[in-house]
């Protein structure tokens, strides 16, 4: 049962050819396939080595020599190929195609709420107002008591206010900032106070647990209702368009006396009546009034020396209307596809 060296020689030659042919086909991803097939412990070369056992003693040395040569040759060619492949890979990794177009940077955009806020701020800056911000976590004094809310006022109910403890809460309006501003600064003052407010309301397409407001205060000597009206009308015309009509009607807020609310002709139906204005042709845009004497008292401003007005407006509703969105929650989901459309 011996194998003649002649047959072995033929097999060696065949394997040489086969390997030489396959080595040409090697690419970076199938290097291992070649190595396993030819050079591993169970590979084709190893199989030929197995046959040494069956070669006669006299021919063994020559057969061994031939097999060793075969293995060395294939190993050497394989390693050389590997080196070429590695070199090519490094070169392609480092290659910079300077003719490719540059990668453009994706730009973000301002959130619709920020856009509205900034537009409002710009208009008031034009009328000499400065911007002031205050804390979102407030105490009862700044949010309610100093603003002349009676102790049993329903707005203090757990229903509307997120209380942190008996005294600390999430502010329910930016009107709290006017108290902080009056504590820190002396009149005359002409400031707007933009910011985020929180209310414990059932979440729906129309209301959310947080939203934004801009409050304003103007305190000086001899500030009158006429100044208030002039400021509000000027703002409304700049913001909503010079052709809008407006309506000022009496209202009630604890921190102003007299108090008023301002409506403008619905800018969607131009006053003809639509779903948004509930077919009235009017939209309520803000609350305002002359600052209540009790408010001055709570911050130690002499009410006989100074007087002024205050106003406040919500940002969400007008943003929704202007952007043509019908669900307030969309402003808080941060869906990039939606934000990009409103950029
Ligand atoms: N704080 C009121 C609200 O949240 C809005 C408001 C009304 C603010 C009249 C004012 C004001 O400063 O004078 O509904």
Tab-separated table of C-alpha atoms and ligand atoms in Angstrom:
chain	number	residue	atom	x	y	z
A	1	UNK	CA	0.000	0.000	0.000
A	2	UNK	CA	2.766	2.481	-0.757
A	3	UNK	CA	2.436	5.670	-2.747
A	4	UNK	CA	5.056	6.160	-5.390
A	5	UNK	CA	7.032	9.373	-5.351
A	6	UNK	CA	6.000	9.885	-8.966
A	7	UNK	CA	2.346	10.259	-8.023
A	8	UNK	CA	3.291	12.558	-5.146
A	9	UNK	CA	5.308	14.729	-7.511
A	10	UNK	CA	2.306	15.081	-9.822
A	11	UNK	CA	0.096	16.025	-6.896
A	12	UNK	CA	2.652	18.567	-5.675
A	13	UNK	CA	2.785	20.178	-9.102
A	14	UNK	CA	-1.017	20.323	-9.298
A	15	UNK	CA	-1.295	21.904	-5.899
A	16	UNK	CA	1.371	24.440	-6.831
A	17	UNK	CA	-0.607	25.457	-9.897
A	18	UNK	CA	-3.871	25.547	-8.022
A	19	UNK	CA	-2.393	27.714	-5.274
A	20	UNK	CA	-0.674	30.020	-7.751
A	21	UNK	CA	-3.972	30.479	-9.533
A	22	UNK	CA	-6.025	31.087	-6.379
A	23	UNK	CA	-3.521	33.421	-4.812
A	24	UNK	CA	-4.169	35.809	-7.679
A	25	UNK	CA	-7.834	35.927	-6.726
A	26	UNK	CA	-7.249	36.840	-3.112
A	27	UNK	CA	-8.726	40.127	-2.064
A	28	UNK	CA	-8.665	41.685	1.360
A	29	UNK	CA	-11.887	40.033	2.494
A	30	UNK	CA	-11.075	36.407	1.659
A	31	UNK	CA	-7.495	36.111	2.884
A	32	UNK	CA	-8.570	33.666	5.559
A	33	UNK	CA	-10.322	31.363	3.093
A	34	UNK	CA	-7.061	30.826	1.252
A	35	UNK	CA	-5.024	30.319	4.371
A	36	UNK	CA	-7.422	27.725	5.751
A	37	UNK	CA	-7.706	25.900	2.451
A	38	UNK	CA	-3.969	25.547	1.830
A	39	UNK	CA	-1.914	26.350	4.881
A	40	UNK	CA	-3.918	25.275	7.933
A	41	UNK	CA	-3.359	22.076	9.882
A	42	UNK	CA	-6.032	20.315	7.874
A	43	UNK	CA	-5.319	22.175	4.655
A	44	UNK	CA	-4.303	20.693	1.317
A	45	UNK	CA	-0.565	20.870	2.010
A	46	UNK	CA	-1.003	19.066	5.305
A	47	UNK	CA	-2.932	16.351	3.478
A	48	UNK	CA	0.013	15.815	1.124
A	49	UNK	CA	2.361	15.643	4.099
A	50	UNK	CA	0.183	12.848	5.482
A	51	UNK	CA	1.107	10.813	2.449
A	52	UNK	CA	4.791	10.818	3.459
A	53	UNK	CA	3.966	7.920	5.758
A	54	UNK	CA	3.149	5.799	2.767
A	55	UNK	CA	6.294	6.600	0.790
A	56	UNK	CA	9.030	4.001	0.841
A	57	UNK	CA	11.935	4.656	3.138
A	58	UNK	CA	14.382	5.169	0.299
A	59	UNK	CA	12.243	7.857	-1.341
A	60	UNK	CA	11.196	9.581	1.844
A	61	UNK	CA	14.034	12.135	2.023
A	62	UNK	CA	13.379	13.397	-1.466
A	63	UNK	CA	9.617	13.430	-0.970
A	64	UNK	CA	10.043	15.331	2.303
A	65	UNK	CA	12.274	17.862	0.645
A	66	UNK	CA	9.777	18.433	-2.161
A	67	UNK	CA	6.927	18.868	0.260
A	68	UNK	CA	8.907	21.318	2.363
A	69	UNK	CA	9.717	23.330	-0.734
A	70	UNK	CA	6.052	23.340	-1.691
A	71	UNK	CA	4.992	24.604	1.714
A	72	UNK	CA	7.708	27.263	1.856
A	73	UNK	CA	6.915	28.504	-1.606
A	74	UNK	CA	3.165	28.812	-1.059
A	75	UNK	CA	3.690	30.397	2.364
A	76	UNK	CA	6.112	32.923	0.910
A	77	UNK	CA	3.844	33.885	-1.995
A	78	UNK	CA	0.887	34.144	0.364
A	79	UNK	CA	2.748	36.418	2.755
A	80	UNK	CA	3.905	38.606	-0.052
A	81	UNK	CA	0.342	38.895	-1.309
A	82	UNK	CA	-0.797	39.814	2.209
A	83	UNK	CA	1.765	42.563	2.387
A	84	UNK	CA	0.625	44.020	-0.939
A	85	UNK	CA	-2.997	43.894	0.175
A	86	UNK	CA	-2.248	45.638	3.478
A	87	UNK	CA	-0.301	48.318	1.735
A	88	UNK	CA	-3.099	48.918	-0.764
A	89	UNK	CA	-5.606	49.157	2.077
A	90	UNK	CA	-3.587	51.741	3.980
A	91	UNK	CA	-3.222	53.756	0.822
A	92	UNK	CA	-6.941	53.662	0.067
A	93	UNK	CA	-7.752	54.477	3.708
A	94	UNK	CA	-5.541	57.514	3.563
A	95	UNK	CA	-6.692	58.601	0.168
A	96	UNK	CA	-8.380	61.968	0.033
A	97	UNK	CA	-10.306	62.746	-3.094
A	98	UNK	CA	-9.930	66.487	-3.259
A	99	UNK	CA	-12.332	66.672	-6.177
A	100	UNK	CA	-15.302	65.475	-4.076
A	101	UNK	CA	-17.792	68.155	-3.048
A	102	UNK	CA	-17.437	69.204	0.610
A	103	UNK	CA	-19.767	67.838	3.261
A	104	UNK	CA	-22.289	70.502	4.146
A	105	UNK	CA	-22.973	71.100	7.799
A	106	UNK	CA	-26.615	70.463	8.723
A	107	UNK	CA	-27.879	73.635	10.311
A	108	UNK	CA	-30.389	73.564	13.124
A	109	UNK	CA	-33.126	76.154	13.377
A	110	UNK	CA	-34.919	78.093	16.033
A	111	UNK	CA	-37.894	76.400	17.632
A	112	UNK	CA	-41.201	78.030	16.602
A	113	UNK	CA	-41.729	79.175	20.198
A	114	UNK	CA	-38.337	80.870	20.220
A	115	UNK	CA	-39.108	82.499	16.887
A	116	UNK	CA	-42.330	84.019	18.226
A	117	UNK	CA	-40.676	85.099	21.487
A	118	UNK	CA	-37.819	86.787	19.672
A	119	UNK	CA	-40.156	88.656	17.367
A	120	UNK	CA	-42.172	89.922	20.323
A	121	UNK	CA	-39.007	90.920	22.170
A	122	UNK	CA	-37.709	92.793	19.141
A	123	UNK	CA	-40.869	94.882	18.917
A	124	UNK	CA	-40.704	95.834	22.587
A	125	UNK	CA	-36.975	96.573	22.398
A	126	UNK	CA	-37.951	99.044	19.690
A	127	UNK	CA	-40.225	100.754	22.226
A	128	UNK	CA	-37.468	101.020	24.819
A	129	UNK	CA	-38.167	97.893	26.881
A	130	UNK	CA	-35.435	95.646	28.315
A	131	UNK	CA	-35.676	91.916	28.857
A	132	UNK	CA	-35.589	90.406	32.341
A	133	UNK	CA	-35.838	86.767	33.378
A	134	UNK	CA	-36.769	85.170	36.688
A	135	UNK	CA	-36.843	81.708	38.242
A	136	UNK	CA	-39.270	79.011	37.126
A	137	UNK	CA	-39.320	77.559	40.624
A	138	UNK	CA	-41.030	80.260	42.646
A	139	UNK	CA	-42.506	80.856	46.054
A	140	UNK	CA	-46.073	81.673	46.883
A	141	UNK	CA	-45.180	85.286	47.640
A	142	UNK	CA	-43.865	86.163	44.172
A	143	UNK	CA	-46.347	84.092	42.239
A	144	UNK	CA	-49.478	84.976	44.232
A	145	UNK	CA	-49.377	86.961	47.465
A	146	UNK	CA	-47.402	89.973	46.229
A	147	UNK	CA	-49.628	90.019	43.161
A	148	UNK	CA	-52.660	90.582	45.359
A	149	UNK	CA	-54.188	87.127	44.966
A	150	UNK	CA	-56.579	86.670	47.877
A	151	UNK	CA	-55.670	83.732	50.115
A	152	UNK	CA	-58.569	81.654	48.827
A	153	UNK	CA	-58.234	82.495	45.137
A	154	UNK	CA	-59.008	79.434	42.969
A	155	UNK	CA	-55.781	79.876	40.958
A	156	UNK	CA	-53.883	78.687	44.012
A	157	UNK	CA	-55.720	75.388	43.943
A	158	UNK	CA	-53.788	72.209	43.491
A	159	UNK	CA	-55.648	71.861	40.187
A	160	UNK	CA	-53.820	74.721	38.522
A	161	UNK	CA	-50.524	74.931	40.321
A	162	UNK	CA	-47.729	72.423	40.622
A	163	UNK	CA	-46.776	72.784	44.265
A	164	UNK	CA	-43.397	71.486	45.391
A	165	UNK	CA	-44.308	72.067	49.001
A	166	UNK	CA	-46.683	74.418	50.773
A	167	UNK	CA	-44.646	77.462	49.830
A	168	UNK	CA	-42.643	76.483	46.733
A	169	UNK	CA	-44.220	75.968	43.328
A	170	UNK	CA	-43.618	76.067	39.598
A	171	UNK	CA	-44.596	79.555	38.527
A	172	UNK	CA	-47.987	79.702	36.853
A	173	UNK	CA	-47.269	82.966	35.035
A	174	UNK	CA	-44.323	85.226	34.233
A	175	UNK	CA	-46.095	87.984	36.166
A	176	UNK	CA	-44.083	86.713	39.163
A	177	UNK	CA	-40.986	88.230	37.552
A	178	UNK	CA	-42.400	91.756	37.853
A	179	UNK	CA	-42.296	91.360	41.641
A	180	UNK	CA	-38.676	90.188	41.502
A	181	UNK	CA	-37.763	93.050	39.174
A	182	UNK	CA	-39.425	95.629	41.433
A	183	UNK	CA	-37.603	94.201	44.448
A	184	UNK	CA	-34.228	94.445	42.736
A	185	UNK	CA	-34.613	97.689	40.862
A	186	UNK	CA	-36.200	101.027	41.483
A	187	UNK	CA	-38.581	102.708	39.033
A	188	UNK	CA	-38.620	104.053	36.404
A	189	UNK	CA	-38.593	100.688	34.663
A	190	UNK	CA	-39.676	99.462	31.294
A	191	UNK	CA	-39.184	95.708	31.025
A	192	UNK	CA	-40.543	92.613	29.386
A	193	UNK	CA	-40.313	89.218	31.030
A	194	UNK	CA	-40.368	86.234	28.700
A	195	UNK	CA	-40.339	82.704	30.035
A	196	UNK	CA	-41.773	79.308	30.662
A	197	UNK	CA	-44.704	78.719	32.976
A	198	UNK	CA	-46.397	75.596	34.334
A	199	UNK	CA	-49.971	74.640	35.014
A	200	UNK	CA	-51.440	71.420	36.220
A	201	UNK	CA	-53.987	71.067	33.460
A	202	UNK	CA	-55.279	68.058	31.578
A	203	UNK	CA	-53.110	67.677	28.495
A	204	UNK	CA	-54.969	67.997	25.211
A	205	UNK	CA	-54.528	69.494	21.759
A	206	UNK	CA	-55.312	72.874	23.320
A	207	UNK	CA	-53.449	72.852	26.613
A	208	UNK	CA	-50.183	71.532	27.907
A	209	UNK	CA	-48.629	71.345	31.379
A	210	UNK	CA	-46.066	73.944	30.404
A	211	UNK	CA	-46.171	76.894	28.046
A	212	UNK	CA	-44.633	80.322	27.530
A	213	UNK	CA	-45.624	83.870	28.304
A	214	UNK	CA	-44.254	87.341	27.886
A	215	UNK	CA	-45.181	89.840	30.574
A	216	UNK	CA	-44.417	93.528	30.460
A	217	UNK	CA	-44.246	96.368	32.961
A	218	UNK	CA	-43.835	100.094	32.548
A	219	UNK	CA	-43.506	102.160	35.711
A	220	UNK	CA	-42.755	105.866	35.704
A	221	UNK	CA	-44.280	109.123	36.872
A	222	UNK	CA	-47.665	109.817	35.299
A	223	UNK	CA	-48.078	106.645	33.264
A	224	UNK	CA	-51.679	106.435	32.126
A	225	UNK	CA	-54.172	104.104	30.500
A	226	UNK	CA	-53.500	106.053	27.300
A	227	UNK	CA	-49.842	104.941	27.436
A	228	UNK	CA	-50.958	101.384	27.971
A	229	UNK	CA	-53.325	101.509	25.041
A	230	UNK	CA	-50.730	103.172	22.812
A	231	UNK	CA	-48.131	100.520	23.670
A	232	UNK	CA	-50.485	97.590	23.125
A	233	UNK	CA	-51.904	98.901	19.865
A	234	UNK	CA	-48.450	99.668	18.551
A	235	UNK	CA	-47.315	96.166	19.465
A	236	UNK	CA	-50.383	94.492	17.914
A	237	UNK	CA	-50.017	96.393	14.643
A	238	UNK	CA	-46.322	95.579	14.365
A	239	UNK	CA	-46.816	91.960	15.242
A	240	UNK	CA	-50.122	91.089	13.578
A	241	UNK	CA	-50.131	93.620	10.747
A	242	UNK	CA	-51.133	97.262	10.472
A	243	UNK	CA	-54.544	96.458	9.036
A	244	UNK	CA	-55.872	94.575	12.086
A	245	UNK	CA	-58.727	96.016	14.099
A	246	UNK	CA	-58.634	95.781	17.872
A	247	UNK	CA	-61.029	95.817	20.754
A	248	UNK	CA	-60.237	96.627	24.364
A	249	UNK	CA	-62.665	95.358	26.962
A	250	UNK	CA	-62.763	95.461	30.750
A	251	UNK	CA	-61.548	92.384	32.580
A	252	UNK	CA	-60.306	91.275	35.982
A	253	UNK	CA	-56.852	90.381	37.260
A	254	UNK	CA	-55.955	90.636	40.975
A	255	UNK	CA	-52.743	92.548	40.209
A	256	UNK	CA	-54.185	95.301	37.992
A	257	UNK	CA	-56.939	97.861	38.478
A	258	UNK	CA	-58.544	98.641	36.136
A	259	UNK	CA	-57.870	95.493	34.100
A	260	UNK	CA	-58.515	94.883	30.455
A	261	UNK	CA	-58.205	92.339	27.706
A	262	UNK	CA	-57.361	93.033	24.117
A	263	UNK	CA	-58.867	91.277	21.118
A	264	UNK	CA	-57.830	91.672	17.521
A	265	UNK	CA	-59.601	90.713	14.321
A	266	UNK	CA	-58.892	87.071	13.642
A	267	UNK	CA	-55.941	87.065	11.271
A	268	UNK	CA	-56.947	83.749	9.787
A	269	UNK	CA	-60.436	84.691	8.548
A	270	UNK	CA	-59.816	88.459	8.565
A	271	UNK	CA	-62.727	88.822	10.934
A	272	UNK	CA	-65.279	86.945	8.849
A	273	UNK	CA	-65.593	84.134	11.377
A	274	UNK	CA	-63.893	80.731	11.374
A	275	UNK	CA	-63.373	77.690	13.564
A	276	UNK	CA	-60.321	79.212	15.272
A	277	UNK	CA	-62.086	82.381	16.439
A	278	UNK	CA	-65.224	80.353	17.174
A	279	UNK	CA	-67.010	82.346	14.444
A	280	UNK	CA	-66.725	85.559	16.420
A	281	UNK	CA	-64.171	87.168	14.102
A	282	UNK	CA	-62.088	88.110	17.182
A	283	UNK	CA	-59.090	86.605	18.940
A	284	UNK	CA	-58.126	87.433	22.498
A	285	UNK	CA	-54.398	88.168	22.554
A	286	UNK	CA	-53.480	89.580	25.937
A	287	UNK	CA	-54.418	90.773	29.398
A	288	UNK	CA	-53.289	94.055	30.888
A	289	UNK	CA	-54.097	96.874	33.267
A	290	UNK	CA	-52.808	99.562	35.588
A	291	UNK	CA	-50.684	98.047	38.363
A	292	UNK	CA	-52.742	97.566	41.543
A	293	UNK	CA	-51.697	99.691	44.572
A	294	UNK	CA	-51.337	96.512	46.664
A	295	UNK	CA	-48.621	95.311	44.313
A	296	UNK	CA	-46.570	98.468	44.937
A	297	UNK	CA	-47.159	98.054	48.622
A	298	UNK	CA	-45.830	94.490	48.655
A	299	UNK	CA	-42.497	95.576	47.124
A	300	UNK	CA	-42.176	98.896	48.893
A	301	UNK	CA	-42.745	101.258	45.983
A	302	UNK	CA	-44.534	104.491	46.822
A	303	UNK	CA	-47.826	104.354	44.969
A	304	UNK	CA	-48.280	108.115	45.217
A	305	UNK	CA	-44.993	108.751	43.495
A	306	UNK	CA	-45.056	106.076	40.808
A	307	UNK	CA	-47.593	104.394	38.644
A	308	UNK	CA	-47.537	102.101	35.705
A	309	UNK	CA	-49.105	99.428	33.631
A	310	UNK	CA	-48.558	95.710	33.113
A	311	UNK	CA	-49.534	93.257	30.441
A	312	UNK	CA	-49.103	89.582	29.722
A	313	UNK	CA	-49.620	87.285	26.776
A	314	UNK	CA	-49.327	83.606	25.964
A	315	UNK	CA	-46.981	82.478	23.226
A	316	UNK	CA	-48.236	79.014	22.290
A	317	UNK	CA	-51.614	79.875	20.875
A	318	UNK	CA	-50.366	82.621	18.578
A	319	UNK	CA	-47.495	80.396	17.446
A	320	UNK	CA	-49.901	77.586	16.562
A	321	UNK	CA	-52.159	79.979	14.686
A	322	UNK	CA	-49.355	81.572	12.719
A	323	UNK	CA	-47.734	78.250	11.859
A	324	UNK	CA	-51.028	76.609	10.980
A	325	UNK	CA	-50.645	73.783	13.530
A	326	UNK	CA	-53.670	72.529	15.409
A	327	UNK	CA	-52.115	70.598	18.286
A	328	UNK	CA	-50.041	72.254	21.015
A	329	UNK	CA	-48.308	68.945	21.818
A	330	UNK	CA	-46.503	69.128	18.490
A	331	UNK	CA	-44.504	72.035	19.889
A	332	UNK	CA	-43.146	69.779	22.636
A	333	UNK	CA	-42.516	66.500	20.857
A	334	UNK	CA	-39.428	67.860	19.078
A	335	UNK	CA	-40.094	65.846	15.963
A	336	UNK	CA	-37.319	67.087	13.704
A	337	UNK	CA	-39.454	66.552	10.593
A	338	UNK	CA	-42.008	69.007	11.938
A	339	UNK	CA	-39.464	71.511	13.221
A	340	UNK	CA	-37.684	71.554	9.867
A	341	UNK	CA	-40.902	72.523	8.119
A	342	UNK	CA	-41.352	75.438	10.495
A	343	UNK	CA	-37.740	76.594	10.354
B	1	LIG	N1	-50.747	86.613	34.327
B	1	LIG	C1	-51.913	86.612	33.474
B	1	LIG	C2	-52.201	85.176	33.015
B	1	LIG	O1	-51.381	84.329	33.216
B	1	LIG	C3	-51.722	87.480	32.274
B	1	LIG	C4	-51.606	88.922	32.621
B	1	LIG	C5	-52.700	89.721	32.660
B	1	LIG	C6	-50.390	89.486	32.950
B	1	LIG	C7	-52.637	91.050	32.988
B	1	LIG	C8	-50.275	90.825	33.284
B	1	LIG	C9	-51.433	91.594	33.307
B	1	LIG	O2	-49.121	91.401	33.613
B	1	LIG	O3	-51.336	92.909	33.651
B	1	LIG	O4	-53.235	84.916	32.491
